[in-house]
JSON list of C-alpha atoms in Angstrom, two decimals:
[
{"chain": "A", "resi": 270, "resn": "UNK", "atom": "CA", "xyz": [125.57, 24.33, 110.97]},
{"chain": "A", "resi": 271, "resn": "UNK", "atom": "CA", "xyz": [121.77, 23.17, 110.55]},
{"chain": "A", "resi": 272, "resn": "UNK", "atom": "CA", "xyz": [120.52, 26.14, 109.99]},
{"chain": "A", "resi": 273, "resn": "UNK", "atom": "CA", "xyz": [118.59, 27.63, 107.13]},
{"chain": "A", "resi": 274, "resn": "UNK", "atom": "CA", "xyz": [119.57, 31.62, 107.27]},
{"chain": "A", "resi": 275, "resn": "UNK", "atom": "CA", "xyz": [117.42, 34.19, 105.17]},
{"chain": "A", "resi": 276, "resn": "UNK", "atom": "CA", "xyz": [117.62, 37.87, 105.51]},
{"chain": "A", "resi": 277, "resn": "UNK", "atom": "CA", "xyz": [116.29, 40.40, 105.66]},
{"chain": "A", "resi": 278, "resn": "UNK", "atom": "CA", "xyz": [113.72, 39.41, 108.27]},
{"chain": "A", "resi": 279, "resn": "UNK", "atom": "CA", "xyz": [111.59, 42.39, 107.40]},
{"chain": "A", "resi": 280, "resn": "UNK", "atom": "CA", "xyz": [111.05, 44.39, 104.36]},
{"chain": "A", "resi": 281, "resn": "UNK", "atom": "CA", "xyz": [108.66, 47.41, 103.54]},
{"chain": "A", "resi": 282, "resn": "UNK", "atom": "CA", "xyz": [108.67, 48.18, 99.90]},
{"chain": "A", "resi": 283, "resn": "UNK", "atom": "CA", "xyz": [106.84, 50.78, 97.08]},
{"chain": "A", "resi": 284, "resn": "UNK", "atom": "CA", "xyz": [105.09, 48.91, 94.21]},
{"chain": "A", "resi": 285, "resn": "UNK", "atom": "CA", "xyz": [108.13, 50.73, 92.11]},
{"chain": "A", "resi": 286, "resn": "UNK", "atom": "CA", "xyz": [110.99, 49.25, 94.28]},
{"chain": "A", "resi": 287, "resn": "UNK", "atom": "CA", "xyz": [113.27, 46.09, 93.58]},
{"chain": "A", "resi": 288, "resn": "UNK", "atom": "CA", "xyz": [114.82, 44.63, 96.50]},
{"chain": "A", "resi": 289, "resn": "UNK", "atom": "CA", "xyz": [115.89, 41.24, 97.06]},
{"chain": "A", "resi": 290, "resn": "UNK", "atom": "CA", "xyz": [115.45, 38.26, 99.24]},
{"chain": "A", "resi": 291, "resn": "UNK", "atom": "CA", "xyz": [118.50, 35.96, 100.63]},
{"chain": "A", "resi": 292, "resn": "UNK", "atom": "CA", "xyz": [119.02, 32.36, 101.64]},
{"chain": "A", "resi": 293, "resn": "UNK", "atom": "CA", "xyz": [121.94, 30.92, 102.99]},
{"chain": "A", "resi": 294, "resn": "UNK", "atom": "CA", "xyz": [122.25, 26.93, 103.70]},
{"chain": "A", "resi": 295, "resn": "UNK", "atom": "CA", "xyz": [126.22, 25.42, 104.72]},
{"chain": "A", "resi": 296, "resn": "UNK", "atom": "CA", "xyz": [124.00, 21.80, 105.18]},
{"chain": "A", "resi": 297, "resn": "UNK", "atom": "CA", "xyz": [125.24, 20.78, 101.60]},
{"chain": "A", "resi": 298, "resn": "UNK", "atom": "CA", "xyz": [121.77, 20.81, 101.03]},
{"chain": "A", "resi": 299, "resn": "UNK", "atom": "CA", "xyz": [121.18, 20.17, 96.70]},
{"chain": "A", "resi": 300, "resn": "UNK", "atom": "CA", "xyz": [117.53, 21.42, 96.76]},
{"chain": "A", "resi": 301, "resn": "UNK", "atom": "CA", "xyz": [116.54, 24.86, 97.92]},
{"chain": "A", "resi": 302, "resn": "UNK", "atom": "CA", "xyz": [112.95, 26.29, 97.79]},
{"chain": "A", "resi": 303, "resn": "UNK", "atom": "CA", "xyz": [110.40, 29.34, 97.83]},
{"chain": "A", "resi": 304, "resn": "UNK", "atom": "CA", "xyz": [108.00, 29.42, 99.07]},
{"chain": "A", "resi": 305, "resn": "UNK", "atom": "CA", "xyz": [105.25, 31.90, 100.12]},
{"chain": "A", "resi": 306, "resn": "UNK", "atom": "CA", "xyz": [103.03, 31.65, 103.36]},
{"chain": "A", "resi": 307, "resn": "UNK", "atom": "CA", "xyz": [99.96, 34.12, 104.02]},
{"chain": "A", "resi": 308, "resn": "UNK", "atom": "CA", "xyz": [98.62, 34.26, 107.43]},
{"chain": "A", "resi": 309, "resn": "UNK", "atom": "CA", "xyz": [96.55, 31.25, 108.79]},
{"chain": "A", "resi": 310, "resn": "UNK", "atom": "CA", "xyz": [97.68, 29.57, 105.55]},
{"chain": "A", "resi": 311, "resn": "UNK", "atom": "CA", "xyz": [100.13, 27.24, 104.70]},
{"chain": "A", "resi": 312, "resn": "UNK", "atom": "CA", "xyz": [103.53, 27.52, 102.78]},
{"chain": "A", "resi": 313, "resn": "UNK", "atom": "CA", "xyz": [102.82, 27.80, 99.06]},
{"chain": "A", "resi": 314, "resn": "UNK", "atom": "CA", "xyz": [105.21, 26.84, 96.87]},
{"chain": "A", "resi": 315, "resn": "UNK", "atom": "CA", "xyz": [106.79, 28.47, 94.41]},
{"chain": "A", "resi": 316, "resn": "UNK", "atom": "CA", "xyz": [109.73, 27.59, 93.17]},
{"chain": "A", "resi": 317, "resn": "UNK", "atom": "CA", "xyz": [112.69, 24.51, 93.32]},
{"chain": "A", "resi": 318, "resn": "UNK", "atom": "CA", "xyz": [115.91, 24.37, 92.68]},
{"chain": "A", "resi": 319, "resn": "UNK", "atom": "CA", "xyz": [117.56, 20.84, 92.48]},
{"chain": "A", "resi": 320, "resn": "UNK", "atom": "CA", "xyz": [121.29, 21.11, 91.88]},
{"chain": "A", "resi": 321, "resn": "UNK", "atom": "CA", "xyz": [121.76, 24.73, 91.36]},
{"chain": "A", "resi": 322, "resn": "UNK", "atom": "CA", "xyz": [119.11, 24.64, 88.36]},
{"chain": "A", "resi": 323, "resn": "UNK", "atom": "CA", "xyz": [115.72, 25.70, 88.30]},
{"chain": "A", "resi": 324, "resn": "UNK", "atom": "CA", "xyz": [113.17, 22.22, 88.23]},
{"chain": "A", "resi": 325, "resn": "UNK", "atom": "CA", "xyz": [110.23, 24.14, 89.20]},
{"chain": "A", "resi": 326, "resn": "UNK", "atom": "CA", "xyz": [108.16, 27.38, 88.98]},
{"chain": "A", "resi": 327, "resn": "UNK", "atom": "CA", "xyz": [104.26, 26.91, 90.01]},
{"chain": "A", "resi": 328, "resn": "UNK", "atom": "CA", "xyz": [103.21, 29.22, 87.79]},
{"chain": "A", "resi": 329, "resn": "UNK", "atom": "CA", "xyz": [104.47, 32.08, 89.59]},
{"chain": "A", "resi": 330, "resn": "UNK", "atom": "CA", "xyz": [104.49, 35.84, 87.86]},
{"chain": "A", "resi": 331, "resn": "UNK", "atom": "CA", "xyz": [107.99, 37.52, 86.12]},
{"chain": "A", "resi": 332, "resn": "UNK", "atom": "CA", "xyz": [107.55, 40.17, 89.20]},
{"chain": "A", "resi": 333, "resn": "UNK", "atom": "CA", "xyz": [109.19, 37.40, 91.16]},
{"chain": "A", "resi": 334, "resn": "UNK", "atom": "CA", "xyz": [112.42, 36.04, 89.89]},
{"chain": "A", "resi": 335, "resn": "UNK", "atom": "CA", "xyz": [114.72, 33.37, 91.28]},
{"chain": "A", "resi": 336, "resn": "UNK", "atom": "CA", "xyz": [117.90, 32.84, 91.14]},
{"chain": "A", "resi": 337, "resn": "UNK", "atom": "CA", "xyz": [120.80, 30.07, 92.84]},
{"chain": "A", "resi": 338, "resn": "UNK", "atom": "CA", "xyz": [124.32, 31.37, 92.12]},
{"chain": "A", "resi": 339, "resn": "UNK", "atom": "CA", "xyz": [125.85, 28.59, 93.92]},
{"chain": "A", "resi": 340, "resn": "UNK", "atom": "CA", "xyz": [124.84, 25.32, 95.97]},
{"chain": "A", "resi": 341, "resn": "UNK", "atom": "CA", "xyz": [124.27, 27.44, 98.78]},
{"chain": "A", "resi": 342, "resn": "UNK", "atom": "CA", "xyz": [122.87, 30.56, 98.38]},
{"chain": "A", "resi": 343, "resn": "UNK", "atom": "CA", "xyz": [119.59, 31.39, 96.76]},
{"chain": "A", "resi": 344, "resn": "UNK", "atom": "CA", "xyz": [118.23, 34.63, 96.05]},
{"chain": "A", "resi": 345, "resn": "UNK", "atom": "CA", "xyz": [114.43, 36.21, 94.99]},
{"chain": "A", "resi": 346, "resn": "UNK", "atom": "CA", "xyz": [114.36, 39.10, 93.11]},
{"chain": "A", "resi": 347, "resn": "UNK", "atom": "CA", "xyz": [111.61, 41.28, 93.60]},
{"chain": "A", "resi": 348, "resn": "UNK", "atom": "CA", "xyz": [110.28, 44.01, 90.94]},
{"chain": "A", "resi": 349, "resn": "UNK", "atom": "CA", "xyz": [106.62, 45.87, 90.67]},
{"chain": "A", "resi": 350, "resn": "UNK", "atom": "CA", "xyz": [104.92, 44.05, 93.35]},
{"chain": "A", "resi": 351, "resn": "UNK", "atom": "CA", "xyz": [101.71, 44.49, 94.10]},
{"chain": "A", "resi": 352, "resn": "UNK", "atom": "CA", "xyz": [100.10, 44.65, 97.69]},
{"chain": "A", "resi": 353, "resn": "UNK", "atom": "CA", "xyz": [98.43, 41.18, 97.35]},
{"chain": "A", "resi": 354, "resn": "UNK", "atom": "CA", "xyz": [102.12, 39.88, 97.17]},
{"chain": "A", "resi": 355, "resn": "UNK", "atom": "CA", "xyz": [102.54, 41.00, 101.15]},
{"chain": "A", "resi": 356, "resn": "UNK", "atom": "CA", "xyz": [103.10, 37.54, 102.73]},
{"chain": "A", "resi": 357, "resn": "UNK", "atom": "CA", "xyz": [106.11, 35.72, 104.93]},
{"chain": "A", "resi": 358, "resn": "UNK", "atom": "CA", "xyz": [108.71, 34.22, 102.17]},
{"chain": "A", "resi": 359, "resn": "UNK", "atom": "CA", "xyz": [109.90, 31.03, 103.43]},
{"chain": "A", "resi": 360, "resn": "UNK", "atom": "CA", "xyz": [113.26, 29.61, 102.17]},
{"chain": "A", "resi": 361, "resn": "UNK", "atom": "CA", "xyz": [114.11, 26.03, 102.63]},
{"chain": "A", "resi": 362, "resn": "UNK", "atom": "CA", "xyz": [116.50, 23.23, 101.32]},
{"chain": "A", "resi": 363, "resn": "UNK", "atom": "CA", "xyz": [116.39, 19.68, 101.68]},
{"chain": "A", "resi": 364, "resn": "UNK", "atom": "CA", "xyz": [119.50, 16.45, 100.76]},
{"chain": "A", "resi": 365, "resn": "UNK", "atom": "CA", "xyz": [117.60, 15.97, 97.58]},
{"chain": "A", "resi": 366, "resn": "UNK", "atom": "CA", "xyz": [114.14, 17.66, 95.91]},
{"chain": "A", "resi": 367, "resn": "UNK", "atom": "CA", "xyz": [111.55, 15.89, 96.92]},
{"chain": "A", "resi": 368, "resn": "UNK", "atom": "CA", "xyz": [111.03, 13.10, 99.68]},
{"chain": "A", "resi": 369, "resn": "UNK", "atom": "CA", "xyz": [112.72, 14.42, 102.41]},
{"chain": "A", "resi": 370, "resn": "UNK", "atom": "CA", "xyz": [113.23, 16.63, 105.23]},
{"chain": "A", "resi": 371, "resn": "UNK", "atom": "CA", "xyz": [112.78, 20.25, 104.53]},
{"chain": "A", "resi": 372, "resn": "UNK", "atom": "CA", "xyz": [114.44, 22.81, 106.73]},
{"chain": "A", "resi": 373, "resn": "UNK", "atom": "CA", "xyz": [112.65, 26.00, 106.82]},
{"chain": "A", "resi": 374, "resn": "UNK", "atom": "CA", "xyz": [114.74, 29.23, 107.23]},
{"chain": "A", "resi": 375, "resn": "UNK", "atom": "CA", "xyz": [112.75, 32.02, 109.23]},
{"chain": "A", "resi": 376, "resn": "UNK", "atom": "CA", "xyz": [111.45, 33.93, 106.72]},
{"chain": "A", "resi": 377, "resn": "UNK", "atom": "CA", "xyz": [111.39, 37.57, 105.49]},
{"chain": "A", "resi": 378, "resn": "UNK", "atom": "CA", "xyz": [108.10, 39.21, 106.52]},
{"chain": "A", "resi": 379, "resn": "UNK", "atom": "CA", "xyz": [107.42, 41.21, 103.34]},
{"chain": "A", "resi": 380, "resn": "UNK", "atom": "CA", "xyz": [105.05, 44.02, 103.17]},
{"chain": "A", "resi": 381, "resn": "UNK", "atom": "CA", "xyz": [103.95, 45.92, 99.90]},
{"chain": "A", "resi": 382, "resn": "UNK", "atom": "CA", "xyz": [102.53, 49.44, 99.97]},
{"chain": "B", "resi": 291, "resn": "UNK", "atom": "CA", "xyz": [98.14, 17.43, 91.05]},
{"chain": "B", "resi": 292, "resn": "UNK", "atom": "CA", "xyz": [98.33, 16.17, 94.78]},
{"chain": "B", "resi": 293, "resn": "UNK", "atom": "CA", "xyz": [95.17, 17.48, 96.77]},
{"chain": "B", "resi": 294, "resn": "UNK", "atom": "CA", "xyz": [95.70, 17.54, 100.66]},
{"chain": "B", "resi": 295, "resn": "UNK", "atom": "CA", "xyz": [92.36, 17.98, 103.09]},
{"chain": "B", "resi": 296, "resn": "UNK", "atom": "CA", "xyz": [93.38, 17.84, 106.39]},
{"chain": "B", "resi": 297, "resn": "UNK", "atom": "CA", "xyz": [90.69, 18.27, 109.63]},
{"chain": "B", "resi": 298, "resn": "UNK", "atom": "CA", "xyz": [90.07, 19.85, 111.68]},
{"chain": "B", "resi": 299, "resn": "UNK", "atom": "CA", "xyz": [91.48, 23.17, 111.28]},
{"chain": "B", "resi": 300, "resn": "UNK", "atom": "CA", "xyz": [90.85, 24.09, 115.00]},
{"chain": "B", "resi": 301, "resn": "UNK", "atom": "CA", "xyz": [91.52, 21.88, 117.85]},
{"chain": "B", "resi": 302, "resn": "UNK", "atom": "CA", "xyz": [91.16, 22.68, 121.83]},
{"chain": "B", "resi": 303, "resn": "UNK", "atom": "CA", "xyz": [92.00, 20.42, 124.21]},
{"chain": "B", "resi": 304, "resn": "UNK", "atom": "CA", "xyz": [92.79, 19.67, 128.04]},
{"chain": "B", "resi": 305, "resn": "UNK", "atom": "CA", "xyz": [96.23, 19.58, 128.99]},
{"chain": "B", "resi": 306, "resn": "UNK", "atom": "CA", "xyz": [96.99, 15.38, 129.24]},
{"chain": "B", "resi": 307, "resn": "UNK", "atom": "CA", "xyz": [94.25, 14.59, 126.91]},
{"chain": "B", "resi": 308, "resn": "UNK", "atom": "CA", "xyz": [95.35, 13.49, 123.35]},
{"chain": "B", "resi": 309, "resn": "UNK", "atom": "CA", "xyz": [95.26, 14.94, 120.18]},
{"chain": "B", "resi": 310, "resn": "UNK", "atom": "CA", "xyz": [94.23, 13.56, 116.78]},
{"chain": "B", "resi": 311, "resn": "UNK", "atom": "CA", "xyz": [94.38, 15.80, 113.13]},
{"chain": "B", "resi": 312, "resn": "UNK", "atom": "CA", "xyz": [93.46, 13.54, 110.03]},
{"chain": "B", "resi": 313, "resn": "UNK", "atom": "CA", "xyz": [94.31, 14.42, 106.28]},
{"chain": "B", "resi": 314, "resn": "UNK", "atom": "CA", "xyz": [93.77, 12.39, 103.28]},
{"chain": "B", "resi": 315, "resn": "UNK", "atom": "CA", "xyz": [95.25, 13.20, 100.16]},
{"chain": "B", "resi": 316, "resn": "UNK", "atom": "CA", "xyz": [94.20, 12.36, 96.55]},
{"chain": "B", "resi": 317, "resn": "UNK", "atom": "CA", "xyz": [97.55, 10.87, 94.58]},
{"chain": "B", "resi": 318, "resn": "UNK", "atom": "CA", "xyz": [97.03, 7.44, 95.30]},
{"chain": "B", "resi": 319, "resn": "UNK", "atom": "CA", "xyz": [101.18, 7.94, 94.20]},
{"chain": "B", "resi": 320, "resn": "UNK", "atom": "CA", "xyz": [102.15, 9.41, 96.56]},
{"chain": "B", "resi": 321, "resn": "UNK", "atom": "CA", "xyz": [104.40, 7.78, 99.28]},
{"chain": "B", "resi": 322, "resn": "UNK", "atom": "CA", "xyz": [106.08, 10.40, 101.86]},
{"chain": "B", "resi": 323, "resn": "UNK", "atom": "CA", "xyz": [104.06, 12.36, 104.31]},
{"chain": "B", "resi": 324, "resn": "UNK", "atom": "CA", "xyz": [105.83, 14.57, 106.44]},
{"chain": "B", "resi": 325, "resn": "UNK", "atom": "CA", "xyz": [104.04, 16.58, 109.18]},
{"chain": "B", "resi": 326, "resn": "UNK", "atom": "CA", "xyz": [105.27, 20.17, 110.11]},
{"chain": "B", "resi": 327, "resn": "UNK", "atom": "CA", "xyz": [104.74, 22.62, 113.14]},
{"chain": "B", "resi": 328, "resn": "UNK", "atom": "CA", "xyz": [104.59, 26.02, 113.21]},
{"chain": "B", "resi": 329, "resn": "UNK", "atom": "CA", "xyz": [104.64, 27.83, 116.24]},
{"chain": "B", "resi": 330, "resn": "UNK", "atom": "CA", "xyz": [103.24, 31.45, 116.70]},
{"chain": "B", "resi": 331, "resn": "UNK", "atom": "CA", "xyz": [106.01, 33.48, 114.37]},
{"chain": "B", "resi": 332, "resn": "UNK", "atom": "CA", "xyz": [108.53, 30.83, 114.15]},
{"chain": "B", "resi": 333, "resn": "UNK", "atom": "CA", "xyz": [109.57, 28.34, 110.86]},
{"chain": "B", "resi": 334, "resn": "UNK", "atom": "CA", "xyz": [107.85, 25.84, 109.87]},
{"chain": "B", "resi": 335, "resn": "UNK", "atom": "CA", "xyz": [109.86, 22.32, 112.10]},
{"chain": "B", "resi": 336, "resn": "UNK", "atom": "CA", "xyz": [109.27, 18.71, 110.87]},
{"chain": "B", "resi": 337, "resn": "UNK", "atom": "CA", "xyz": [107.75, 16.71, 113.98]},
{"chain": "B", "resi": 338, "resn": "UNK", "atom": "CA", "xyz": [107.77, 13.29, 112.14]},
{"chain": "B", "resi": 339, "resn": "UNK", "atom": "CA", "xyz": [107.25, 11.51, 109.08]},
{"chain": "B", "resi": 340, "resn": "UNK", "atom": "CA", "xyz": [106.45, 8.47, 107.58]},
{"chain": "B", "resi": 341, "resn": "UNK", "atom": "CA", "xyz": [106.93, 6.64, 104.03]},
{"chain": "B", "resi": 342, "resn": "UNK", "atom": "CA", "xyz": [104.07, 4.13, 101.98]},
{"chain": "B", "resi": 343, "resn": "UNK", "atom": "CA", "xyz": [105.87, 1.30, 103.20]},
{"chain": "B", "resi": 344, "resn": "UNK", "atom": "CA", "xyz": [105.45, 1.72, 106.92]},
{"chain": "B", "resi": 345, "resn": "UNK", "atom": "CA", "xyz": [101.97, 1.79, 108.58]},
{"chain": "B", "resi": 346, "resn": "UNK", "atom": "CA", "xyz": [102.62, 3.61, 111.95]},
{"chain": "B", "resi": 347, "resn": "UNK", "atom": "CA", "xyz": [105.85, 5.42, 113.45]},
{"chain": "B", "resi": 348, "resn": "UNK", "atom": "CA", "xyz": [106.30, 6.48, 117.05]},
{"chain": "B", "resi": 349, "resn": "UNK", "atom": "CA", "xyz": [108.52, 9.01, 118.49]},
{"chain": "B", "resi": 350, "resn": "UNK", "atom": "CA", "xyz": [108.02, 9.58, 121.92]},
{"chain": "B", "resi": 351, "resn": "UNK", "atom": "CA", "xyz": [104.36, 11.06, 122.72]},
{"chain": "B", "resi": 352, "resn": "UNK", "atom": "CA", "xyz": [104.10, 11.86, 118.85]},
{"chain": "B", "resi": 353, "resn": "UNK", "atom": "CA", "xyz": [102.86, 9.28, 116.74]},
{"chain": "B", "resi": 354, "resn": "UNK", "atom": "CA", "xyz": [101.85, 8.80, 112.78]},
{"chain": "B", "resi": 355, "resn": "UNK", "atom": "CA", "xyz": [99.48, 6.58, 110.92]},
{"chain": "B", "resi": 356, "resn": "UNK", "atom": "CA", "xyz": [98.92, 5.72, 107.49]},
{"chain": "B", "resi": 357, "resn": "UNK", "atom": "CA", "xyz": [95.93, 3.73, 105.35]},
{"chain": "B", "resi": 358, "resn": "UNK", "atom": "CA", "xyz": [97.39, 3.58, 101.51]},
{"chain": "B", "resi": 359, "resn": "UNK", "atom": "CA", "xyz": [94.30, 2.02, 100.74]},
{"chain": "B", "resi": 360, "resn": "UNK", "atom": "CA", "xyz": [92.25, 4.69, 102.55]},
{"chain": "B", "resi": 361, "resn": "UNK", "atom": "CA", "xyz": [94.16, 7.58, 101.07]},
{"chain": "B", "resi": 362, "resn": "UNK", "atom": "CA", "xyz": [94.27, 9.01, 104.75]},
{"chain": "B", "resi": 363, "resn": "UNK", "atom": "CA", "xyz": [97.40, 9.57, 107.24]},
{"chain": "B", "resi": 364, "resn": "UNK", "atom": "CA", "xyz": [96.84, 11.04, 110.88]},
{"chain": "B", "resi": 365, "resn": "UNK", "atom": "CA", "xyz": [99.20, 12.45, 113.69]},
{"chain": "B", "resi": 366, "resn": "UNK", "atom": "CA", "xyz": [98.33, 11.47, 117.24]},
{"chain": "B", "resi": 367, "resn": "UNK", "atom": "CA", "xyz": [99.95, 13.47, 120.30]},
{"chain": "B", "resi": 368, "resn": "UNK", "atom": "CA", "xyz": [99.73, 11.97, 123.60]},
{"chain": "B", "resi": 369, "resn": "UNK", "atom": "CA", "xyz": [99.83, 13.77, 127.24]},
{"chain": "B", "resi": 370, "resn": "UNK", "atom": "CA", "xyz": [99.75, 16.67, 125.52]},
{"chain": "B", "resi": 371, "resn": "UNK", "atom": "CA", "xyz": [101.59, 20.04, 127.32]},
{"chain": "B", "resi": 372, "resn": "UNK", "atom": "CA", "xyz": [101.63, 23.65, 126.58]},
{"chain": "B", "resi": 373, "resn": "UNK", "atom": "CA", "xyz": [104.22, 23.61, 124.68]},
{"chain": "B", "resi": 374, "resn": "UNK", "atom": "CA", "xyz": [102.28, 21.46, 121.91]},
{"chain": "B", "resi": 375, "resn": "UNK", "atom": "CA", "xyz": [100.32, 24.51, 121.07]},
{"chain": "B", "resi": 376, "resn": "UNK", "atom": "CA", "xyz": [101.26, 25.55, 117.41]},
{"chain": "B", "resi": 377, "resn": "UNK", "atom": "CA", "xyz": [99.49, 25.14, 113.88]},
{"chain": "B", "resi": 378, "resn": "UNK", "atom": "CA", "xyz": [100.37, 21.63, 112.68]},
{"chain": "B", "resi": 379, "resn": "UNK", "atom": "CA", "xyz": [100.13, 20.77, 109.01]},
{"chain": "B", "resi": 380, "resn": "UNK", "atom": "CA", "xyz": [100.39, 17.87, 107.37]},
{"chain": "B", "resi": 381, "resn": "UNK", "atom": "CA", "xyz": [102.02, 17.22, 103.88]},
{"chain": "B", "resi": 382, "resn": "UNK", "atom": "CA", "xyz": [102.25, 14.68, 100.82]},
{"chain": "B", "resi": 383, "resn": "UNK", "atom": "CA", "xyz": [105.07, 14.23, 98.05]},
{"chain": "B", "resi": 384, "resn": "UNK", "atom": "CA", "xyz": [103.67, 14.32, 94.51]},
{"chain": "B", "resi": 385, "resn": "UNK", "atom": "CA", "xyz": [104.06, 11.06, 92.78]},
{"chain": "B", "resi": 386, "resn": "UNK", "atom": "CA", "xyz": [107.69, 12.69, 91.16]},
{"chain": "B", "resi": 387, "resn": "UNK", "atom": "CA", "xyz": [108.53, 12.96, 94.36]},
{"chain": "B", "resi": 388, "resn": "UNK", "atom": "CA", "xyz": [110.31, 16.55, 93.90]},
{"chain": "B", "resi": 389, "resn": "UNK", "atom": "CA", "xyz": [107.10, 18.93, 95.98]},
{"chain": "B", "resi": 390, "resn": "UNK", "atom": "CA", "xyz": [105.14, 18.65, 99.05]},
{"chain": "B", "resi": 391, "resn": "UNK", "atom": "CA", "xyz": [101.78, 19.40, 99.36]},
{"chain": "B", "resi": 392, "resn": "UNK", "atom": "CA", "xyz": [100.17, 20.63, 102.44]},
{"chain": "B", "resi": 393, "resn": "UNK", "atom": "CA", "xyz": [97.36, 20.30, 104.08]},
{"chain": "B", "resi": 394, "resn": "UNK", "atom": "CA", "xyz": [95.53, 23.30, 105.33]},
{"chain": "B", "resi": 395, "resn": "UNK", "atom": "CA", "xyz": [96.80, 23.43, 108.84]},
{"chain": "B", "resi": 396, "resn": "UNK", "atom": "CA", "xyz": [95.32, 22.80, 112.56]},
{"chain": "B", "resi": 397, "resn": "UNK", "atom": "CA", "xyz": [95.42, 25.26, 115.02]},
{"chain": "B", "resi": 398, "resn": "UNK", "atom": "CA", "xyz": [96.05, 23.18, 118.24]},
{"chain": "B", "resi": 399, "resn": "UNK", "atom": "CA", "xyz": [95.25, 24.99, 121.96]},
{"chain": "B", "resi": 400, "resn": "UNK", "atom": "CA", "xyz": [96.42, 23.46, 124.51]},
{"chain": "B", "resi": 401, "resn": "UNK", "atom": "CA", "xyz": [94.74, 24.27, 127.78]},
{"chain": "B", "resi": 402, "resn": "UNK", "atom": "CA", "xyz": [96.63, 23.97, 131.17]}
]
């Protein structure tokens, strides 16, 4: 399996709603990532995992929180969004953080009304 | 941080004619540049890549260069088909080697 599976692959929520964002990688993948990608831009990142712990968050507001229960699955937690947060959320893991290839799941088109 | 310019950001050209999208980046660190395409609704798929210690990589009509004393890296695509229409971006790991930076993106058209 060399896939990277997120669902869902859409999602409408309220500003007042908390819903949540999967990941799924069997790869044995020990880095898995966020990121965020508006239209006609590229991904943004936002945060890393490297070995099931948290080794970076760009800075990225509480409304959006992270989370890796186990090597393989990651999960984003989403609470008060705002409309500016209506993007594609990209998942991806790589062998190791850093220098090598990342494999991007498909993404859950998220829109915020 | 890493700063990644990449150019152009729109690119048409005649089916068989080559392509050619340029980035530099900033962290003279920096020593793995990946390059990514993105077709119309799909995931981001790494075309090719290339580490500081190598100068130029081929893989079939897809080809990467890189000047470490330059700063700059380009992607060449020869004969190119249809099917090599897709935003491509380029990308550089920070010098701790744990993110990727991209570049802006190029929109390539490929015109049969």
């Amino acid at each position: 399996d060399t896939e990277v599976t997120q669902t869902p692959k859409h999602l409408v929520m309220g500003m007042t709603n908390k819903k949540s964002l999967k990941c799924e990688q069997h790869m044995g993948h020990r880095a898995m990532y966020w990121y965020k990608q508006k239209a006609k831009k590229p991904p943004e990142l936002m945060f890393v995992y490297s070995y099931e712990k948290l080794s970076i968050n760009e800075s990225v507001p509480s409304r959006f929180s992270p989370e890796c229960p186990n090597s393989s699955l990651l999960n984003l937690h989403l609470h008060a969004l705002q409309p500016e947060d209506s993007a594609l959320y990209l998942c991806a893991s790589s062998q190791e953080s850093g220098r090598e290839k990342l494999f991007f799941g498909s993404g859950t088109q998220l829109s915020v009304l | 941080g890493e700063n990644v310019e990449q150019h152009p950001s729109t690119l048409s050209v005649q089916e068989g004619d080559s392509a050619v999208i340029k980035c530099t980046y900033s962290d003279s660190a920096s020593n793995y540049f990946p390059w990514y395409k993105q077709e119309l609704g799909k995931r981001p798929q790494l075309i090719i890549d290339i580490r500081s210690n190598v100068g130029e990589k081929k893989d079939q009509r897809i080809a990467v260069t890189l000047n470490k004393t330059a700063k700059h890296f380009s992607l060449h695509i020869t004969e190119t088909q249809p099917e090599d229409s897709a935003v491509y971006f380029c990308a550089a790991s920070s010098a701790a080697g744990n993110k990727l930076t991209f570049g802006g993106g190029t929109r390539v058209l490929v015109k049969p």
